[in-house]
Amino acid sequence: AQSVTQLGSHVSVSEGALVLLRCNYSSSVPPYLFWYVQYPNQGLQLLLKYTSAATLVKGINGFEAEFKKSETSFHLTKPSAHMSDAAEYFCAVRRPDSSASKIIFGSGTRLSIRP
Amino acid sequence: ETGVTQSPTHLIKTRGQQVTLRCSSQSGHNTVSWYQQALGQGPQFIFQYYREEENGRGNFPPRFSGLQFPNYSSELNVNALELDDSALYLCASSLRTGEETQYFGPGTRLLVL
C-alpha cells in the first residue's frame, strides 16, 4: 500500500526566503512521486514528478524536489519565495504499474508568504 | 486547446437529494477521473472512465456513479446525499489510462445541508 505524510499543515515564510515543504512516503514498491499546487478556487496543477530517473527533479516556477530513498522523503524546495507562491501544496504517490488516477494524495500544506 | 471545465461551480443540496456534476475533458483526452476533496484534505479517487467504461474505482459506495459520453465528457451522479458528501469534486483528464500526467478542472463545490 502507498501513503504520503506531509509534515506541517501550514508553513509561513518571508518573501525571498527558502521554501521547504516536507513529504515522506510509504510504498511497497519503488514509487512515482508528485507535487501538485492548488491556488484558491482552482484545480490542481502538476509542479513536478519523479518517475525513477534523476533523483533531483526540477519543476515549474523554480521549484525542485529530491527523491531520497534512504529517508523515504520527497521534500519540495524553492530558493526564494515569491508572493505568488502562496497556495496549497499536495504531495502524492502511486505505483508505477497502476493507472494515473490511482494516486494517493497527502493532506496538503498551506504555504503563506509574508511581505 | 481548451482545458478541463466543470459545471456548476457551486451547488447547494439537502440531505437525501440527488446531484449530477459535469466535466468536459481536455481536447483529445479519452480518460476522465473523478476525485472528492473534503475540506482540509487531499483529493480521494472516486472512479475513472476510459472510452465510456468504468475503469477503476476507489473506496466509494455505489450511490456514487458516473457516465462517460462518446465525446469523452463525463458526469458524476451522487444519490441519497449525506452531509459528509459536502466537498470539492474534481475532474481530471488524461490521454490514456497509463499517462502519468492528469489535467485537473477547477472543481465543483457541493454543500449538503
PDB file of N, CA and C in Angstrom, chain A residues 32-106:
ATOM      1  N   TYR A  32       6.240   6.222  -7.931  1.00  0.00           N
ATOM      2  CA  TYR A  32       6.249   7.507  -8.622  1.00  0.00           C
ATOM      3  C   TYR A  32       5.775   8.536  -7.589  1.00  0.00           C
ATOM      4  N   LEU A  33       6.399   9.705  -7.594  1.00  0.00           N
ATOM      5  CA  LEU A  33       6.057  10.749  -6.624  1.00  0.00           C
ATOM      6  C   LEU A  33       5.768  12.062  -7.341  1.00  0.00           C
ATOM      7  N   PHE A  34       4.877  12.832  -6.781  1.00  0.00           N
ATOM      8  CA  PHE A  34       4.397  14.052  -7.421  1.00  0.00           C
ATOM      9  C   PHE A  34       4.230  15.165  -6.391  1.00  0.00           C
ATOM     10  N   TRP A  35       4.367  16.387  -6.868  1.00  0.00           N
ATOM     11  CA  TRP A  35       3.924  17.561  -6.131  1.00  0.00           C
ATOM     12  C   TRP A  35       2.945  18.328  -7.016  1.00  0.00           C
ATOM     13  N   TYR A  36       1.793  18.658  -6.410  1.00  0.00           N
ATOM     14  CA  TYR A  36       0.779  19.471  -7.072  1.00  0.00           C
ATOM     15  C   TYR A  36       0.578  20.756  -6.276  1.00  0.00           C
ATOM     16  N   VAL A  37       0.159  21.810  -6.971  1.00  0.00           N
ATOM     17  CA  VAL A  37      -0.188  23.071  -6.313  1.00  0.00           C
ATOM     18  C   VAL A  37      -1.650  23.388  -6.626  1.00  0.00           C
ATOM     19  N   GLN A  38      -2.327  23.951  -5.636  1.00  0.00           N
ATOM     20  CA  GLN A  38      -3.731  24.333  -5.807  1.00  0.00           C
ATOM     21  C   GLN A  38      -3.903  25.766  -5.344  1.00  0.00           C
ATOM     22  N   TYR A  39      -4.190  26.647  -6.287  1.00  0.00           N
ATOM     23  CA  TYR A  39      -4.474  28.039  -5.954  1.00  0.00           C
ATOM     24  C   TYR A  39      -5.955  28.154  -5.590  1.00  0.00           C
ATOM     25  N   PRO A  40      -6.329  29.178  -4.843  1.00  0.00           N
ATOM     26  CA  PRO A  40      -7.727  29.330  -4.427  1.00  0.00           C
ATOM     27  C   PRO A  40      -8.693  29.261  -5.607  1.00  0.00           C
ATOM     28  N   ASN A  41      -9.735  28.463  -5.412  1.00  0.00           N
ATOM     29  CA  ASN A  41     -10.805  28.317  -6.411  1.00  0.00           C
ATOM     30  C   ASN A  41     -10.311  27.755  -7.740  1.00  0.00           C
ATOM     31  N   GLN A  42      -9.221  27.001  -7.695  1.00  0.00           N
ATOM     32  CA  GLN A  42      -8.716  26.373  -8.915  1.00  0.00           C
ATOM     33  C   GLN A  42      -8.462  24.898  -8.667  1.00  0.00           C
ATOM     34  N   GLY A  43      -8.289  24.166  -9.759  1.00  0.00           N
ATOM     35  CA  GLY A  43      -7.945  22.756  -9.651  1.00  0.00           C
ATOM     36  C   GLY A  43      -6.471  22.584  -9.358  1.00  0.00           C
ATOM     37  N   LEU A  44      -6.007  21.346  -9.371  1.00  0.00           N
ATOM     38  CA  LEU A  44      -4.613  21.043  -9.076  1.00  0.00           C
ATOM     39  C   LEU A  44      -3.759  21.168 -10.335  1.00  0.00           C
ATOM     40  N   GLN A  45      -2.562  21.710 -10.150  1.00  0.00           N
ATOM     41  CA  GLN A  45      -1.610  21.840 -11.250  1.00  0.00           C
ATOM     42  C   GLN A  45      -0.349  21.072 -10.888  1.00  0.00           C
ATOM     43  N   LEU A  46       0.142  20.261 -11.798  1.00  0.00           N
ATOM     44  CA  LEU A  46       1.336  19.478 -11.541  1.00  0.00           C
ATOM     45  C   LEU A  46       2.562  20.381 -11.511  1.00  0.00           C
ATOM     46  N   LEU A  47       3.307  20.330 -10.398  1.00  0.00           N
ATOM     47  CA  LEU A  47       4.546  21.093 -10.270  1.00  0.00           C
ATOM     48  C   LEU A  47       5.728  20.303 -10.811  1.00  0.00           C
ATOM     49  N   LEU A  48       5.808  19.045 -10.370  1.00  0.00           N
ATOM     50  CA  LEU A  48       6.907  18.183 -10.801  1.00  0.00           C
ATOM     51  C   LEU A  48       6.571  16.735 -10.462  1.00  0.00           C
ATOM     52  N   LYS A  49       7.340  15.828 -11.066  1.00  0.00           N
ATOM     53  CA  LYS A  49       7.116  14.408 -10.802  1.00  0.00           C
ATOM     54  C   LYS A  49       8.440  13.644 -10.853  1.00  0.00           C
ATOM     55  N   TYR A  50       8.508  12.607 -10.039  1.00  0.00           N
ATOM     56  CA  TYR A  50       9.643  11.696 -10.032  1.00  0.00           C
ATOM     57  C   TYR A  50       9.157  10.348 -10.527  1.00  0.00           C
ATOM     58  N   THR A  51       9.814   9.858 -11.609  1.00  0.00           N
ATOM     59  CA  THR A  51       9.399   8.570 -12.173  1.00  0.00           C
ATOM     60  C   THR A  51      10.605   7.671 -12.376  1.00  0.00           C
ATOM     61  N   SER A  52      11.489   7.647 -11.401  1.00  0.00           N
ATOM     62  CA  SER A  52      12.638   6.739 -11.307  1.00  0.00           C
ATOM     63  C   SER A  52      13.806   7.112 -12.210  1.00  0.00           C
ATOM     64  N   ALA A  53      13.863   8.311 -12.700  1.00  0.00           N
ATOM     65  CA  ALA A  53      15.030   8.774 -13.451  1.00  0.00           C
ATOM     66  C   ALA A  53      15.930   9.534 -12.465  1.00  0.00           C
ATOM     67  N   ALA A  54      16.268  10.764 -12.757  1.00  0.00           N
ATOM     68  CA  ALA A  54      17.127  11.549 -11.883  1.00  0.00           C
ATOM     69  C   ALA A  54      16.451  11.787 -10.543  1.00  0.00           C
ATOM     70  N   THR A  55      17.225  11.695  -9.465  1.00  0.00           N
ATOM     71  CA  THR A  55      16.633  11.853  -8.135  1.00  0.00           C
ATOM     72  C   THR A  55      16.326  13.306  -7.811  1.00  0.00           C
ATOM     73  N   LEU A  56      16.997  14.251  -8.450  1.00  0.00           N
ATOM     74  CA  LEU A  56      16.681  15.665  -8.272  1.00  0.00           C
ATOM     75  C   LEU A  56      15.812  16.092  -9.450  1.00  0.00           C
ATOM     76  N   VAL A  57      14.612  16.491  -9.118  1.00  0.00           N
ATOM     77  CA  VAL A  57      13.626  16.802 -10.144  1.00  0.00           C
ATOM     78  C   VAL A  57      13.342  18.296 -10.130  1.00  0.00           C
ATOM     79  N   LYS A  58      13.429  18.912 -11.274  1.00  0.00           N
ATOM     80  CA  LYS A  58      13.122  20.341 -11.383  1.00  0.00           C
ATOM     81  C   LYS A  58      11.733  20.500 -11.987  1.00  0.00           C
ATOM     82  N   GLY A  59      10.976  21.432 -11.406  1.00  0.00           N
ATOM     83  CA  GLY A  59       9.621  21.643 -11.878  1.00  0.00           C
ATOM     84  C   GLY A  59       9.400  23.064 -12.358  1.00  0.00           C
ATOM     85  N   ILE A  60       8.140  23.431 -12.404  1.00  0.00           N
ATOM     86  CA  ILE A  60       7.791  24.771 -12.858  1.00  0.00           C
ATOM     87  C   ILE A  60       7.932  25.775 -11.719  1.00  0.00           C
ATOM     88  N   ASN A  61       7.975  27.044 -12.077  1.00  0.00           N
ATOM     89  CA  ASN A  61       8.002  28.153 -11.111  1.00  0.00           C
ATOM     90  C   ASN A  61       9.196  28.106 -10.164  1.00  0.00           C
ATOM     91  N   GLY A  62      10.288  27.477 -10.568  1.00  0.00           N
ATOM     92  CA  GLY A  62      11.507  27.460  -9.764  1.00  0.00           C
ATOM     93  C   GLY A  62      11.545  26.435  -8.650  1.00  0.00           C
ATOM     94  N   PHE A  63      10.554  25.553  -8.580  1.00  0.00           N
ATOM     95  CA  PHE A  63      10.520  24.516  -7.551  1.00  0.00           C
ATOM     96  C   PHE A  63      11.344  23.294  -7.968  1.00  0.00           C
ATOM     97  N   GLU A  64      11.870  22.608  -6.990  1.00  0.00           N
ATOM     98  CA  GLU A  64      12.527  21.337  -7.229  1.00  0.00           C
ATOM     99  C   GLU A  64      12.315  20.422  -6.031  1.00  0.00           C
ATOM    100  N   ALA A  65      12.510  19.125  -6.245  1.00  0.00           N
ATOM    101  CA  ALA A  65      12.355  18.150  -5.173  1.00  0.00           C
ATOM    102  C   ALA A  65      13.398  17.063  -5.361  1.00  0.00           C
ATOM    103  N   GLU A  66      13.842  16.492  -4.257  1.00  0.00           N
ATOM    104  CA  GLU A  66      14.841  15.435  -4.312  1.00  0.00           C
ATOM    105  C   GLU A  66      14.291  14.152  -3.716  1.00  0.00           C
ATOM    106  N   PHE A  67      14.374  13.080  -4.476  1.00  0.00           N
ATOM    107  CA  PHE A  67      13.943  11.762  -4.011  1.00  0.00           C
ATOM    108  C   PHE A  67      15.093  11.143  -3.208  1.00  0.00           C
ATOM    109  N   LYS A  68      14.824  10.848  -1.936  1.00  0.00           N
ATOM    110  CA  LYS A  68      15.815  10.224  -1.069  1.00  0.00           C
ATOM    111  C   LYS A  68      15.236   8.908  -0.558  1.00  0.00           C
ATOM    112  N   LYS A  69      15.685   7.821  -1.176  1.00  0.00           N
ATOM    113  CA  LYS A  69      15.150   6.503  -0.827  1.00  0.00           C
ATOM    114  C   LYS A  69      15.467   6.140   0.618  1.00  0.00           C
ATOM    115  N   SER A  70      16.692   6.461   1.069  1.00  0.00           N
ATOM    116  CA  SER A  70      17.105   6.077   2.424  1.00  0.00           C
ATOM    117  C   SER A  70      16.260   6.767   3.487  1.00  0.00           C
ATOM    118  N   GLU A  71      15.748   7.951   3.160  1.00  0.00           N
ATOM    119  CA  GLU A  71      14.928   8.696   4.110  1.00  0.00           C
ATOM    120  C   GLU A  71      13.443   8.612   3.772  1.00  0.00           C
ATOM    121  N   THR A  72      13.085   7.919   2.725  1.00  0.00           N
ATOM    122  CA  THR A  72      11.714   7.848   2.186  1.00  0.00           C
ATOM    123  C   THR A  72      11.096   9.248   2.135  1.00  0.00           C
ATOM    124  N   SER A  73      11.864  10.179   1.564  1.00  0.00           N
ATOM    125  CA  SER A  73      11.385  11.559   1.528  1.00  0.00           C
ATOM    126  C   SER A  73      11.382  12.105   0.109  1.00  0.00           C
ATOM    127  N   PHE A  74      10.581  13.135  -0.089  1.00  0.00           N
ATOM    128  CA  PHE A  74      10.483  13.823  -1.380  1.00  0.00           C
ATOM    129  C   PHE A  74      10.103  15.274  -1.069  1.00  0.00           C
ATOM    130  N   HIS A  75      11.007  15.981  -0.420  1.00  0.00           N
ATOM    131  CA  HIS A  75      10.727  17.349   0.023  1.00  0.00           C
ATOM    132  C   HIS A  75      10.794  18.328  -1.146  1.00  0.00           C
ATOM    133  N   LEU A  76       9.920  19.322  -1.094  1.00  0.00           N
ATOM    134  CA  LEU A  76       9.826  20.351  -2.139  1.00  0.00           C
ATOM    135  C   LEU A  76      10.550  21.610  -1.665  1.00  0.00           C
ATOM    136  N   THR A  77      11.388  22.192  -2.531  1.00  0.00           N
ATOM    137  CA  THR A  77      12.116  23.397  -2.155  1.00  0.00           C
ATOM    138  C   THR A  77      12.058  24.432  -3.268  1.00  0.00           C
ATOM    139  N   LYS A  78      12.255  25.687  -2.835  1.00  0.00           N
ATOM    140  CA  LYS A  78      12.419  26.804  -3.762  1.00  0.00           C
ATOM    141  C   LYS A  78      13.345  27.791  -3.076  1.00  0.00           C
ATOM    142  N   PRO A  79      14.406  28.218  -3.732  1.00  0.00           N
ATOM    143  CA  PRO A  79      15.416  29.049  -3.060  1.00  0.00           C
ATOM    144  C   PRO A  79      14.873  30.382  -2.546  1.00  0.00           C
ATOM    145  N   SER A  80      13.945  30.992  -3.287  1.00  0.00           N
ATOM    146  CA  SER A  80      13.495  32.324  -2.933  1.00  0.00           C
ATOM    147  C   SER A  80      11.993  32.437  -3.152  1.00  0.00           C
ATOM    148  N   ALA A  81      11.257  32.591  -2.071  1.00  0.00           N
ATOM    149  CA  ALA A  81       9.791  32.630  -2.152  1.00  0.00           C
ATOM    150  C   ALA A  81       9.298  33.924  -2.774  1.00  0.00           C
ATOM    151  N   HIS A  82       8.229  33.791  -3.527  1.00  0.00           N
ATOM    152  CA  HIS A  82       7.557  34.946  -4.135  1.00  0.00           C
ATOM    153  C   HIS A  82       6.127  34.972  -3.642  1.00  0.00           C
ATOM    154  N   MET A  83       5.567  36.144  -3.591  1.00  0.00           N
ATOM    155  CA  MET A  83       4.185  36.284  -3.093  1.00  0.00           C
ATOM    156  C   MET A  83       3.224  35.378  -3.861  1.00  0.00           C
ATOM    157  N   SER A  84       3.490  35.177  -5.138  1.00  0.00           N
ATOM    158  CA  SER A  84       2.596  34.365  -5.975  1.00  0.00           C
ATOM    159  C   SER A  84       2.669  32.870  -5.650  1.00  0.00           C
ATOM    160  N   ASP A  85       3.615  32.468  -4.784  1.00  0.00           N
ATOM    161  CA  ASP A  85       3.728  31.055  -4.393  1.00  0.00           C
ATOM    162  C   ASP A  85       2.708  30.669  -3.323  1.00  0.00           C
ATOM    163  N   ALA A  86       2.017  31.632  -2.766  1.00  0.00           N
ATOM    164  CA  ALA A  86       1.025  31.340  -1.727  1.00  0.00           C
ATOM    165  C   ALA A  86      -0.078  30.468  -2.304  1.00  0.00           C
ATOM    166  N   ALA A  87      -0.237  29.275  -1.747  1.00  0.00           N
ATOM    167  CA  ALA A  87      -1.180  28.291  -2.284  1.00  0.00           C
ATOM    168  C   ALA A  87      -1.154  27.057  -1.379  1.00  0.00           C
ATOM    169  N   GLU A  88      -1.944  26.053  -1.746  1.00  0.00           N
ATOM    170  CA  GLU A  88      -1.932  24.753  -1.069  1.00  0.00           C
ATOM    171  C   GLU A  88      -1.107  23.803  -1.919  1.00  0.00           C
ATOM    172  N   TYR A  89      -0.233  23.050  -1.272  1.00  0.00           N
ATOM    173  CA  TYR A  89       0.646  22.123  -1.977  1.00  0.00           C
ATOM    174  C   TYR A  89       0.377  20.701  -1.510  1.00  0.00           C
ATOM    175  N   PHE A  90       0.263  19.792  -2.486  1.00  0.00           N
ATOM    176  CA  PHE A  90      -0.026  18.394  -2.190  1.00  0.00           C
ATOM    177  C   PHE A  90       1.080  17.504  -2.734  1.00  0.00           C
ATOM    178  N   CYS A  91       1.569  16.621  -1.878  1.00  0.00           N
ATOM    179  CA  CYS A  91       2.471  15.561  -2.280  1.00  0.00           C
ATOM    180  C   CYS A  91       1.630  14.328  -2.594  1.00  0.00           C
ATOM    181  N   ALA A  92       2.034  13.532  -3.568  1.00  0.00           N
ATOM    182  CA  ALA A  92       1.230  12.378  -3.948  1.00  0.00           C
ATOM    183  C   ALA A  92       2.130  11.236  -4.400  1.00  0.00           C
ATOM    184  N   VAL A  93       1.613  10.021  -4.280  1.00  0.00           N
ATOM    185  CA  VAL A  93       2.372   8.814  -4.636  1.00  0.00           C
ATOM    186  C   VAL A  93       1.483   7.857  -5.390  1.00  0.00           C
ATOM    187  N   ARG A  94       2.079   7.103  -6.292  1.00  0.00           N
ATOM    188  CA  ARG A  94       1.350   5.994  -6.892  1.00  0.00           C
ATOM    189  C   ARG A  94       2.340   4.933  -7.348  1.00  0.00           C
ATOM    190  N   ARG A  95       1.825   3.733  -7.556  1.00  0.00           N
ATOM    191  CA  ARG A  95       2.633   2.644  -8.080  1.00  0.00           C
ATOM    192  C   ARG A  95       2.903   2.880  -9.566  1.00  0.00           C
ATOM    193  N   PRO A  96       4.092   2.571 -10.025  1.00  0.00           N
ATOM    194  CA  PRO A  96       4.377   2.732 -11.467  1.00  0.00           C
ATOM    195  C   PRO A  96       3.495   1.866 -12.356  1.00  0.00           C
ATOM    196  N   ASP A  97       3.015   0.739 -11.832  1.00  0.00           N
ATOM    197  CA  ASP A  97       2.229  -0.169 -12.660  1.00  0.00           C
ATOM    198  C   ASP A  97       0.724   0.082 -12.531  1.00  0.00           C
ATOM    199  N   SER A  98       0.347   1.157 -11.871  1.00  0.00           N
ATOM    200  CA  SER A  98      -1.078   1.443 -11.724  1.00  0.00           C
ATOM    201  C   SER A  98      -1.467   2.610 -12.620  1.00  0.00           C
ATOM    202  N   SER A  99      -2.774   2.754 -12.792  1.00  0.00           N
ATOM    203  CA  SER A  99      -3.303   3.837 -13.613  1.00  0.00           C
ATOM    204  C   SER A  99      -2.969   5.199 -12.999  1.00  0.00           C
ATOM    205  N   ALA A 100      -2.872   6.202 -13.870  1.00  0.00           N
ATOM    206  CA  ALA A 100      -2.523   7.549 -13.413  1.00  0.00           C
ATOM    207  C   ALA A 100      -3.488   8.077 -12.361  1.00  0.00           C
ATOM    208  N   SER A 101      -4.732   7.621 -12.415  1.00  0.00           N
ATOM    209  CA  SER A 101      -5.722   8.175 -11.498  1.00  0.00           C
ATOM    210  C   SER A 101      -5.647   7.575 -10.098  1.00  0.00           C
ATOM    211  N   LYS A 102      -4.986   6.406  -9.960  1.00  0.00           N
ATOM    212  CA  LYS A 102      -4.931   5.752  -8.651  1.00  0.00           C
ATOM    213  C   LYS A 102      -3.768   6.318  -7.870  1.00  0.00           C
ATOM    214  N   ILE A 103      -3.853   7.577  -7.606  1.00  0.00           N
ATOM    215  CA  ILE A 103      -2.800   8.347  -6.970  1.00  0.00           C
ATOM    216  C   ILE A 103      -3.272   8.697  -5.569  1.00  0.00           C
ATOM    217  N   ILE A 104      -2.383   8.586  -4.619  1.00  0.00           N
ATOM    218  CA  ILE A 104      -2.717   8.851  -3.222  1.00  0.00           C
ATOM    219  C   ILE A 104      -2.122  10.205  -2.838  1.00  0.00           C
ATOM    220  N   PHE A 105      -3.001  11.111  -2.408  1.00  0.00           N
ATOM    221  CA  PHE A 105      -2.567  12.447  -2.037  1.00  0.00           C
ATOM    222  C   PHE A 105      -2.357  12.562  -0.537  1.00  0.00           C
ATOM    223  N   GLY A 106      -1.413  13.420  -0.156  1.00  0.00           N
ATOM    224  CA  GLY A 106      -1.306  13.816   1.236  1.00  0.00           C
ATOM    225  C   GLY A 106      -2.393  14.819   1.580  1.00  0.00           C
TER     226      GLY A 106
END
